[in-house]
Short mmCIF file of C-alpha atoms in Angstrom, two decimals:
data_model
loop_
_atom_site.label_atom_id
_atom_site.label_comp_id
_atom_site.label_asym_id
_atom_site.label_seq_id
_atom_site.Cartn_x
_atom_site.Cartn_y
_atom_site.Cartn_z
CA MET Z 1 -14.25 -62.49 -2.03
CA SER Z 2 -14.23 -60.45 1.05
CA THR Z 3 -17.22 -60.48 3.19
CA ARG Z 4 -17.06 -56.75 3.61
CA LYS Z 5 -16.93 -56.29 -0.15
CA ASN Z 6 -20.03 -58.19 -0.57
CA ILE Z 7 -21.71 -56.38 2.34
CA ASN Z 8 -20.77 -53.01 0.73
CA ARG Z 9 -22.23 -53.96 -2.56
CA LEU Z 10 -25.47 -54.81 -0.86
CA ALA Z 11 -25.65 -51.71 1.23
CA THR Z 12 -24.92 -49.41 -1.54
CA ILE Z 13 -23.11 -47.05 0.73
CA GLY Z 14 -21.94 -43.63 -0.97
CA GLY Z 15 -18.71 -41.53 -0.42
CA ILE Z 16 -16.54 -43.68 -2.66
CA CYS Z 17 -13.16 -42.25 -3.52
CA THR Z 18 -10.60 -43.74 -5.78
CA ALA Z 19 -6.83 -43.48 -5.68
CA VAL Z 20 -7.00 -40.92 -8.44
CA ALA Z 21 -9.90 -38.91 -7.28
CA LEU Z 22 -9.37 -38.03 -3.72
CA VAL Z 23 -10.73 -34.89 -2.03
CA ALA Z 24 -9.40 -32.98 0.73
CA THR Z 25 -12.26 -33.51 3.20
CA GLY Z 26 -13.81 -36.80 4.13
CA CYS Z 27 -11.25 -38.60 1.87
CA GLY Z 28 -7.81 -37.26 2.20
CA ALA Z 29 -5.07 -37.69 -0.36
CA GLY Z 30 -3.24 -39.55 2.37
CA GLY Z 31 0.02 -37.57 2.64
CA PRO Z 32 2.42 -37.78 5.50
CA SER Z 33 1.02 -37.33 8.92
CA THR Z 34 1.06 -33.80 10.24
CA THR Z 35 1.03 -32.31 13.63
CA GLY Z 36 -1.69 -29.73 14.15
CA GLY Z 37 -1.51 -26.75 16.39
CA ALA Z 38 -2.80 -26.13 20.04
CA GLY Z 39 -2.06 -29.64 21.19
CA THR Z 40 -4.18 -31.47 18.39
CA SER Z 41 -2.78 -33.96 15.82
CA THR Z 42 -4.11 -35.49 12.74
CA VAL Z 43 -4.17 -39.06 11.72
CA ASN Z 44 -4.73 -40.49 8.28
CA VAL Z 45 -6.96 -43.32 8.55
CA LEU Z 46 -7.06 -45.70 5.46
CA VAL Z 47 -10.36 -47.51 5.04
CA GLU Z 48 -12.23 -49.35 2.35
CA ALA Z 49 -14.60 -46.91 0.28
CA GLY Z 50 -17.61 -46.32 2.43
CA GLY Z 51 -15.73 -47.71 5.57
CA HIS Z 52 -15.57 -44.29 7.07
CA ALA Z 53 -19.29 -44.41 7.85
CA GLU Z 54 -18.90 -46.65 10.90
CA LEU Z 55 -16.01 -44.36 12.09
CA THR Z 56 -17.34 -41.02 11.58
CA GLY Z 57 -18.96 -40.63 14.97
CA VAL Z 58 -15.87 -42.03 16.60
CA ALA Z 59 -13.83 -39.43 14.80
CA GLU Z 60 -16.05 -36.57 16.14
CA GLN Z 61 -15.68 -37.97 19.52
CA CYS Z 62 -12.01 -38.58 19.42
CA LYS Z 63 -11.40 -34.91 18.48
CA LYS Z 64 -13.44 -33.75 21.50
CA ASP Z 65 -11.83 -36.30 23.97
CA ALA Z 66 -8.25 -36.68 22.74
CA GLY Z 67 -7.60 -33.76 20.55
CA VAL Z 68 -6.97 -36.15 17.55
CA ASP Z 69 -8.21 -34.94 14.10
CA VAL Z 70 -8.98 -37.64 11.61
CA ASN Z 71 -8.64 -37.66 7.94
CA PHE Z 72 -10.13 -40.49 6.10
CA VAL Z 73 -8.37 -42.01 3.06
CA GLU Z 74 -10.79 -44.29 0.93
CA LEU Z 75 -9.97 -46.80 -1.52
CA PRO Z 76 -12.01 -49.28 -3.36
CA TYR Z 77 -11.50 -52.86 -1.91
CA ASP Z 78 -9.83 -54.26 -5.06
CA GLY Z 79 -7.24 -51.61 -4.98
CA MET Z 80 -6.76 -51.35 -1.25
CA PHE Z 81 -4.75 -54.50 -0.73
CA ASN Z 82 -2.26 -53.47 -3.44
CA ARG Z 83 -1.90 -49.91 -1.81
CA LEU Z 84 -1.19 -51.56 1.46
CA SER Z 85 1.32 -53.98 -0.07
CA SER Z 86 3.18 -51.40 -1.75
CA GLU Z 87 3.50 -48.95 1.19
CA PHE Z 88 4.14 -51.55 3.71
CA SER Z 89 6.95 -53.05 1.40
CA SER Z 90 8.48 -49.66 1.01
CA GLY Z 91 8.46 -48.68 4.72
CA ASN Z 92 7.11 -45.21 3.80
CA VAL Z 93 3.48 -44.99 4.74
CA SER Z 94 0.94 -42.27 3.95
CA PHE Z 95 -1.43 -43.38 6.70
CA ASP Z 96 -1.34 -43.82 10.48
CA VAL Z 97 -4.23 -46.29 10.91
CA ALA Z 98 -5.24 -48.97 8.50
CA ALA Z 99 -8.56 -50.77 8.62
CA LEU Z 100 -7.85 -54.22 7.51
CA ASP Z 101 -10.12 -57.00 6.32
CA SER Z 102 -9.63 -59.95 8.56
CA VAL Z 103 -8.20 -62.08 5.86
CA TRP Z 104 -5.42 -59.63 5.38
CA LEU Z 105 -4.04 -59.87 8.88
CA PRO Z 106 -1.75 -62.90 8.02
CA SER Z 107 -0.28 -61.00 5.06
CA PHE Z 108 0.42 -57.76 6.95
CA LYS Z 109 1.27 -58.98 10.54
CA ASP Z 110 4.86 -58.11 10.25
CA ALA Z 111 4.16 -54.65 9.16
CA VAL Z 112 1.87 -53.52 12.08
CA GLN Z 113 2.57 -52.71 15.64
CA PRO Z 114 1.47 -54.56 18.70
CA ILE Z 115 -1.39 -52.94 20.54
CA ASP Z 116 -1.32 -55.24 23.44
CA ASP Z 117 -1.89 -52.48 25.94
CA LEU Z 118 -5.51 -51.84 24.43
CA PHE Z 119 -6.39 -55.50 25.05
CA THR Z 120 -7.04 -55.35 28.72
CA ASP Z 121 -8.93 -58.22 30.64
CA GLU Z 122 -11.96 -55.83 30.59
CA ALA Z 123 -11.71 -55.16 26.83
CA LYS Z 124 -11.33 -58.89 25.90
CA LYS Z 125 -14.47 -59.68 27.90
CA ASP Z 126 -16.45 -57.30 25.73
CA ILE Z 127 -15.23 -58.66 22.38
CA PHE Z 128 -16.52 -61.81 20.85
CA PRO Z 129 -14.06 -64.73 21.56
CA ALA Z 130 -13.42 -65.62 17.89
CA LEU Z 131 -12.35 -62.01 17.18
CA VAL Z 132 -10.11 -61.91 20.35
CA LYS Z 133 -8.45 -65.02 18.92
CA GLU Z 134 -8.08 -63.68 15.45
CA ALA Z 135 -6.52 -60.44 16.63
CA ASN Z 136 -3.79 -62.17 18.46
CA VAL Z 137 -1.18 -63.10 15.96
CA ASP Z 138 2.23 -64.72 16.95
CA GLY Z 139 1.56 -63.79 20.56
CA HIS Z 140 0.63 -60.22 20.13
CA PHE Z 141 -2.54 -58.27 19.56
CA ILE Z 142 -2.16 -56.44 16.22
CA GLY Z 143 -5.79 -55.20 15.40
CA MET Z 144 -8.66 -53.96 17.25
CA PRO Z 145 -12.02 -55.05 15.75
CA ALA Z 146 -13.90 -51.96 14.59
CA TRP Z 147 -17.11 -53.79 13.37
CA THR Z 148 -18.21 -57.38 12.72
CA ASN Z 149 -21.20 -59.25 11.44
CA ALA Z 150 -22.54 -62.85 11.00
CA GLU Z 151 -25.24 -64.89 9.27
CA ILE Z 152 -28.39 -65.32 11.29
CA ILE Z 153 -31.92 -66.80 10.16
CA LEU Z 154 -34.29 -64.23 8.80
CA TYR Z 155 -37.83 -65.55 8.16
CA ARG Z 156 -41.37 -64.36 7.19
CA LYS Z 157 -43.22 -63.89 10.38
CA ASP Z 158 -46.44 -63.33 8.40
CA LEU Z 159 -46.25 -66.76 6.78
CA PHE Z 160 -45.16 -68.38 10.02
CA GLU Z 161 -48.09 -66.78 11.91
CA ASP Z 162 -50.72 -67.59 9.41
CA ALA Z 163 -53.39 -69.77 11.04
CA LYS Z 164 -53.93 -71.95 7.84
CA ASN Z 165 -50.13 -72.49 7.52
CA LYS Z 166 -49.84 -73.37 11.14
CA ALA Z 167 -52.60 -75.94 11.12
CA GLU Z 168 -51.43 -77.54 7.98
CA PHE Z 169 -47.75 -77.58 9.02
CA LYS Z 170 -48.68 -79.31 12.45
CA SER Z 171 -50.76 -81.80 10.73
CA LYS Z 172 -48.03 -82.75 8.30
CA TYR Z 173 -44.96 -82.62 10.63
CA GLY Z 174 -46.52 -83.10 14.16
CA TYR Z 175 -44.97 -79.98 15.82
CA ASP Z 176 -45.77 -76.19 15.79
CA LEU Z 177 -44.62 -73.91 13.05
CA ALA Z 178 -42.03 -71.50 14.41
CA ALA Z 179 -38.57 -70.20 13.78
CA PRO Z 180 -36.35 -73.18 13.33
CA THR Z 181 -34.07 -74.36 16.27
CA THR Z 182 -32.79 -77.37 14.53
CA TRP Z 183 -31.65 -78.11 11.07
CA LYS Z 184 -34.25 -80.81 10.70
CA GLN Z 185 -36.79 -78.13 11.26
CA TYR Z 186 -35.24 -75.93 8.84
CA GLN Z 187 -35.46 -78.60 6.22
CA ASP Z 188 -39.11 -79.30 7.03
CA ILE Z 189 -40.04 -75.71 7.00
CA SER Z 190 -38.21 -75.20 3.62
CA ALA Z 191 -40.12 -78.24 2.13
CA PHE Z 192 -43.43 -76.91 3.48
CA PHE Z 193 -43.27 -73.34 1.93
CA THR Z 194 -41.86 -74.55 -1.42
CA LYS Z 195 -45.21 -74.35 -3.32
CA ASP Z 196 -47.12 -71.89 -5.48
CA GLY Z 197 -44.13 -70.09 -6.90
CA MET Z 198 -42.57 -69.63 -3.56
CA PHE Z 199 -39.49 -71.42 -2.18
CA GLY Z 200 -38.67 -72.24 1.41
CA THR Z 201 -35.11 -71.07 1.44
CA ASP Z 202 -32.20 -70.24 -0.84
CA VAL Z 203 -28.90 -72.01 -1.52
CA LYS Z 204 -25.95 -69.71 -2.34
CA GLY Z 205 -23.65 -71.70 -4.66
CA GLY Z 206 -21.76 -68.56 -5.49
CA VAL Z 207 -20.23 -67.97 -2.03
CA GLU Z 208 -18.52 -70.21 0.46
CA THR Z 209 -19.10 -68.64 3.75
CA GLU Z 210 -22.62 -70.37 4.41
CA TRP Z 211 -21.31 -73.81 3.68
CA LEU Z 212 -18.23 -73.33 5.99
CA ALA Z 213 -20.46 -72.35 8.78
CA HIS Z 214 -22.03 -75.82 8.43
CA VAL Z 215 -18.48 -77.28 8.65
CA LEU Z 216 -17.83 -75.46 11.91
CA GLN Z 217 -21.29 -76.66 13.31
CA ALA Z 218 -20.22 -80.29 12.41
CA GLY Z 219 -17.12 -79.80 14.59
CA SER Z 220 -14.25 -79.28 12.12
CA PRO Z 221 -11.95 -76.56 11.54
CA MET Z 222 -12.68 -75.05 8.15
CA VAL Z 223 -10.52 -76.35 5.22
CA LEU Z 224 -7.31 -76.13 7.17
CA ASP Z 225 -6.14 -77.43 10.56
CA GLY Z 226 -3.00 -75.53 11.06
CA ASP Z 227 -0.99 -76.51 8.01
CA LYS Z 228 -2.93 -79.65 7.25
CA VAL Z 229 -5.61 -79.59 4.61
CA VAL Z 230 -8.79 -81.25 6.03
CA ILE Z 231 -11.37 -80.29 3.50
CA ASP Z 232 -12.12 -83.92 2.69
CA ASN Z 233 -12.93 -85.05 6.50
CA ALA Z 234 -16.27 -86.36 7.34
CA ALA Z 235 -17.53 -82.95 8.88
CA HIS Z 236 -16.91 -81.20 5.56
CA LYS Z 237 -18.82 -84.04 3.61
CA GLU Z 238 -21.64 -83.88 6.07
CA ALA Z 239 -21.85 -80.18 5.78
CA LEU Z 240 -21.75 -80.20 1.97
CA ASP Z 241 -24.37 -82.98 1.77
CA PHE Z 242 -26.67 -81.00 3.96
CA TYR Z 243 -26.26 -77.83 2.01
CA THR Z 244 -26.96 -79.51 -1.32
CA SER Z 245 -30.01 -81.26 0.19
CA LEU Z 246 -31.63 -77.93 0.46
CA VAL Z 247 -31.46 -77.36 -3.36
CA LYS Z 248 -34.74 -78.96 -4.01
CA ASP Z 249 -36.45 -76.27 -2.03
CA ALA Z 250 -34.56 -73.26 -3.37
CA PRO Z 251 -34.83 -71.30 -6.65
CA SER Z 252 -33.32 -72.70 -9.62
CA GLY Z 253 -29.73 -71.73 -10.57
CA ALA Z 254 -28.31 -72.21 -7.18
CA ALA Z 255 -24.71 -72.34 -8.53
CA GLN Z 256 -25.01 -68.67 -9.52
CA VAL Z 257 -26.77 -67.43 -6.54
CA ASP Z 258 -24.69 -65.09 -4.26
CA TRP Z 259 -25.42 -62.64 -1.59
CA ALA Z 260 -26.97 -59.90 -3.66
CA ALA Z 261 -29.32 -62.51 -5.50
CA ALA Z 262 -30.33 -64.03 -2.25
CA GLN Z 263 -31.12 -60.80 -0.61
CA ASN Z 264 -33.19 -59.82 -3.73
CA LEU Z 265 -35.08 -63.08 -3.55
CA PHE Z 266 -36.06 -62.73 0.18
CA ASN Z 267 -36.92 -58.89 -0.12
CA GLN Z 268 -39.06 -59.79 -3.12
CA GLY Z 269 -41.09 -62.32 -1.20
CA LYS Z 270 -39.80 -65.25 -3.14
CA THR Z 271 -38.16 -67.22 -0.19
CA ALA Z 272 -39.75 -67.87 3.27
CA MET Z 273 -36.30 -68.15 5.09
CA THR Z 274 -32.74 -66.99 4.28
CA ARG Z 275 -29.58 -67.34 6.16
CA PHE Z 276 -28.09 -63.86 5.83
CA TRP Z 277 -25.86 -61.17 7.37
CA ALA Z 278 -27.46 -59.53 10.36
CA HIS Z 279 -27.23 -56.11 8.95
CA ALA Z 280 -29.66 -56.83 6.23
CA TYR Z 281 -32.54 -56.98 8.69
CA ARG Z 282 -32.56 -53.08 8.91
CA GLN Z 283 -32.10 -52.62 5.30
CA ILE Z 284 -35.22 -54.10 3.79
CA PRO Z 285 -36.62 -51.53 1.61
CA LYS Z 286 -39.88 -49.88 2.86
CA ASP Z 287 -41.55 -50.55 -0.45
CA SER Z 288 -40.62 -54.30 -0.22
CA PRO Z 289 -43.57 -56.66 0.01
CA VAL Z 290 -41.87 -58.36 3.20
CA ALA Z 291 -41.18 -54.99 5.06
CA GLY Z 292 -42.38 -55.28 8.49
CA LYS Z 293 -43.09 -58.92 8.26
CA VAL Z 294 -39.47 -60.30 8.89
CA GLY Z 295 -38.43 -62.09 12.14
CA ALA Z 296 -34.89 -62.82 13.18
CA ALA Z 297 -33.47 -65.92 15.03
CA PRO Z 298 -30.00 -67.09 15.84
CA MET Z 299 -27.95 -69.33 13.60
CA ILE Z 300 -28.90 -73.03 14.25
CA ALA Z 301 -26.50 -75.25 16.15
CA GLY Z 302 -24.95 -78.39 14.72
CA SER Z 303 -23.37 -81.17 16.87
CA ALA Z 304 -20.57 -78.93 17.71
CA GLY Z 305 -22.95 -75.99 18.63
CA VAL Z 306 -23.87 -72.76 17.11
CA GLY Z 307 -21.34 -71.82 14.60
CA ALA Z 308 -20.82 -69.05 12.07
CA VAL Z 309 -18.20 -67.27 10.18
CA PRO Z 310 -17.76 -63.64 11.28
CA GLY Z 311 -16.92 -60.79 9.00
CA PRO Z 312 -14.70 -58.43 11.00
CA TRP Z 313 -12.47 -55.49 10.02
CA TYR Z 314 -9.61 -54.51 12.29
CA LEU Z 315 -7.94 -51.16 13.04
CA THR Z 316 -4.16 -51.49 12.88
CA VAL Z 317 -1.17 -49.16 13.37
CA PRO Z 318 1.71 -49.41 10.89
CA LYS Z 319 5.20 -49.82 12.37
CA ALA Z 320 6.32 -47.14 9.87
CA THR Z 321 3.93 -44.36 11.01
CA LYS Z 322 5.71 -41.39 12.65
CA ASN Z 323 2.49 -40.54 14.53
CA ALA Z 324 2.12 -43.68 16.48
CA ASP Z 325 0.83 -42.14 19.73
CA ALA Z 326 -2.00 -40.22 18.10
CA ALA Z 327 -2.96 -43.29 15.99
CA LYS Z 328 -3.13 -45.46 19.06
CA LYS Z 329 -5.43 -42.79 20.70
CA PHE Z 330 -7.75 -43.05 17.64
CA VAL Z 331 -7.81 -46.89 17.93
CA LYS Z 332 -8.73 -46.66 21.61
CA CYS Z 333 -11.32 -44.03 20.81
CA ALA Z 334 -12.79 -46.56 18.16
CA TYR Z 335 -12.99 -49.12 21.01
CA ASP Z 336 -14.43 -46.79 23.64
CA TYR Z 337 -17.05 -45.38 21.42
CA ASN Z 338 -17.75 -48.52 19.35
CA ASP Z 339 -21.36 -48.16 19.52
CA LYS Z 340 -21.29 -45.06 17.43
CA GLY Z 341 -20.91 -47.51 14.36
CA ILE Z 342 -24.47 -48.74 14.97
CA GLU Z 343 -25.73 -45.33 14.09
CA SER Z 344 -24.03 -45.53 10.54
CA SER Z 345 -25.34 -46.85 7.26
CA LEU Z 346 -24.49 -50.48 7.97
CA GLY Z 347 -25.31 -50.27 11.67
CA LEU Z 348 -22.46 -52.52 12.82
CA ALA Z 349 -20.12 -52.55 15.91
CA SER Z 350 -17.74 -55.03 17.49
CA ARG Z 351 -18.24 -54.79 21.18
CA ILE Z 352 -20.78 -56.96 22.78
CA SER Z 353 -21.91 -54.08 24.99
CA ALA Z 354 -22.45 -51.94 21.78
CA PHE Z 355 -24.87 -54.36 20.42
CA GLU Z 356 -26.49 -55.02 23.90
CA LYS Z 357 -27.08 -51.24 24.20
CA TYR Z 358 -29.49 -51.35 21.05
CA GLN Z 359 -30.83 -54.86 21.14
CA ASP Z 360 -34.24 -53.99 22.82
CA LYS Z 361 -34.87 -50.94 20.80
CA PRO Z 362 -37.45 -51.32 17.97
CA GLY Z 363 -35.77 -51.92 14.59
CA TYR Z 364 -32.81 -53.73 16.16
CA GLU Z 365 -34.55 -57.12 16.73
CA SER Z 366 -31.62 -58.76 14.85
CA PHE Z 367 -29.02 -58.03 17.53
CA LYS Z 368 -30.01 -60.69 20.03
CA PRO Z 369 -29.73 -63.34 17.51
CA LEU Z 370 -26.47 -61.91 16.20
CA ILE Z 371 -24.99 -61.53 19.72
CA GLU Z 372 -25.88 -65.41 20.39
CA THR Z 373 -24.47 -66.32 17.10
CA LEU Z 374 -21.24 -64.49 17.32
CA SER Z 375 -20.84 -65.85 20.85
CA GLY Z 376 -21.54 -69.61 19.69
CA LYS Z 377 -18.89 -72.05 20.76
CA ALA Z 378 -18.27 -73.21 17.06
CA THR Z 379 -18.07 -69.73 15.72
CA ALA Z 380 -14.61 -69.19 14.26
CA THR Z 381 -12.84 -66.89 11.82
CA ARG Z 382 -11.31 -67.84 8.58
CA PRO Z 383 -7.92 -69.76 8.58
CA ALA Z 384 -4.81 -67.59 9.01
CA THR Z 385 -3.26 -67.98 5.67
CA GLN Z 386 -2.06 -65.54 3.10
CA LYS Z 387 -3.54 -67.71 0.50
CA TRP Z 388 -6.99 -67.86 1.69
CA GLN Z 389 -8.55 -65.46 -0.87
CA GLN Z 390 -6.94 -67.58 -3.62
CA ILE Z 391 -8.35 -70.76 -2.12
CA VAL Z 392 -11.75 -69.28 -2.01
CA ASP Z 393 -11.84 -68.00 -5.53
CA THR Z 394 -10.07 -70.84 -7.37
CA VAL Z 395 -11.11 -73.80 -5.25
CA LEU Z 396 -14.03 -73.53 -2.87
CA VAL Z 397 -16.51 -71.46 -4.88
CA PRO Z 398 -15.99 -73.55 -8.00
CA MET Z 399 -16.24 -76.84 -6.03
CA LEU Z 400 -19.43 -75.59 -4.39
CA GLN Z 401 -21.02 -74.49 -7.65
CA LYS Z 402 -20.37 -78.04 -8.87
CA ALA Z 403 -21.84 -79.56 -5.70
CA VAL Z 404 -25.03 -77.65 -5.83
CA ALA Z 405 -25.40 -78.52 -9.53
CA GLY Z 406 -25.37 -82.24 -8.66
CA GLY Z 407 -21.75 -83.22 -8.37
CA ASP Z 408 -20.55 -86.08 -6.10
CA SER Z 409 -19.53 -84.51 -2.71
CA GLY Z 410 -16.76 -86.98 -1.92
CA THR Z 411 -15.11 -86.78 -5.35
CA LEU Z 412 -15.30 -82.84 -5.25
CA LEU Z 413 -13.83 -82.52 -1.84
CA ALA Z 414 -10.91 -84.94 -2.54
CA ASP Z 415 -10.18 -82.95 -5.73
CA ALA Z 416 -10.25 -79.76 -3.74
CA LYS Z 417 -7.82 -80.98 -1.25
CA LYS Z 418 -5.35 -81.83 -3.95
CA GLN Z 419 -5.75 -78.30 -5.29
CA ILE Z 420 -5.35 -76.57 -2.01
CA GLU Z 421 -2.30 -78.64 -1.09
CA ALA Z 422 -0.73 -77.57 -4.52
CA LEU Z 423 -1.64 -73.81 -3.82
CA LEU Z 424 0.10 -74.10 -0.33
CA LYS Z 425 3.37 -75.58 -1.46
#
């Protein structure tokens, strides 16, 4: 399942339009691109439902600066891939810019135009390295990242700063209680806070991303190394064994815990720490028992360094559009005014400088840890295969659910390798 899809469910963003219920303003019907009068032009921008929120400020600025009007076409995530596939295949598109989930780039790489001229040396320095690498497909840049995210550590500052907890922890473990900087510390802290109806952390058996971050930290590409399936290597086993070791300090039913369940547990004060998408820091409800009591820290490094799995979306220009010039102007505006996305519901961007602009402002304390995490040397995007989502849904998540329920990691990984190899034939 897409990272963005999960995030949208968590954020509960409004403004959803379906393929059969589009309105003229905000969510256009997506007809052929039209040229406006007096030197203006209109571009239709296809986004996932709610996705225009991060781009609304960009659109307003683009009209002022470049004379480009923007008409957002919104579709639910589940229907968007099919719409893209259908129109790209027909060669007759009703949109001029498409926001693509990162996992879709391999599927649509031949249907979108290179935008190499937008990836200047200066631009590449201001985009996180993993995203620059992912945007380059077969030697050409085909998508400009519009927003991204990653898991960081969220923890209960009130519990960590409590004098009694600090004294008891130091007495038991021999070092000060503080935001963990090693996984051994994370384990110790998780065990310490698992008492009196509270748990030290969560374990998310219902999603694969968190375990895969541990794989990156252990020094291996996730699941695939080029065309070779490597899910049964030592790094994958090390990561899986560590991940399942935390089950004893997590709420029961780990096999069914997904992003929404984990966020609920933390916001309700049931867990002392969670590894979670950075945007959630600013979305803790005001009436939550943990509101105002949460700290943020970077993702922890493994032997290969800090590593996480980003969740970017990219703006692309279809080869079939008849409005390519205006479309590229909009994509450039989206880069130039990328910080506008931080003022949206999710509060996300993709440029390093955009996050840095806000990182010292009250309420944005998660941004420094996010920057450090996204810049981590082991941080990497998902494998570039059209079968990735199928691999996730039919192999990785079911395997992880069995692992957190007590299954043998070596056996499960070996079986997963066979299943993935069969899918890729």
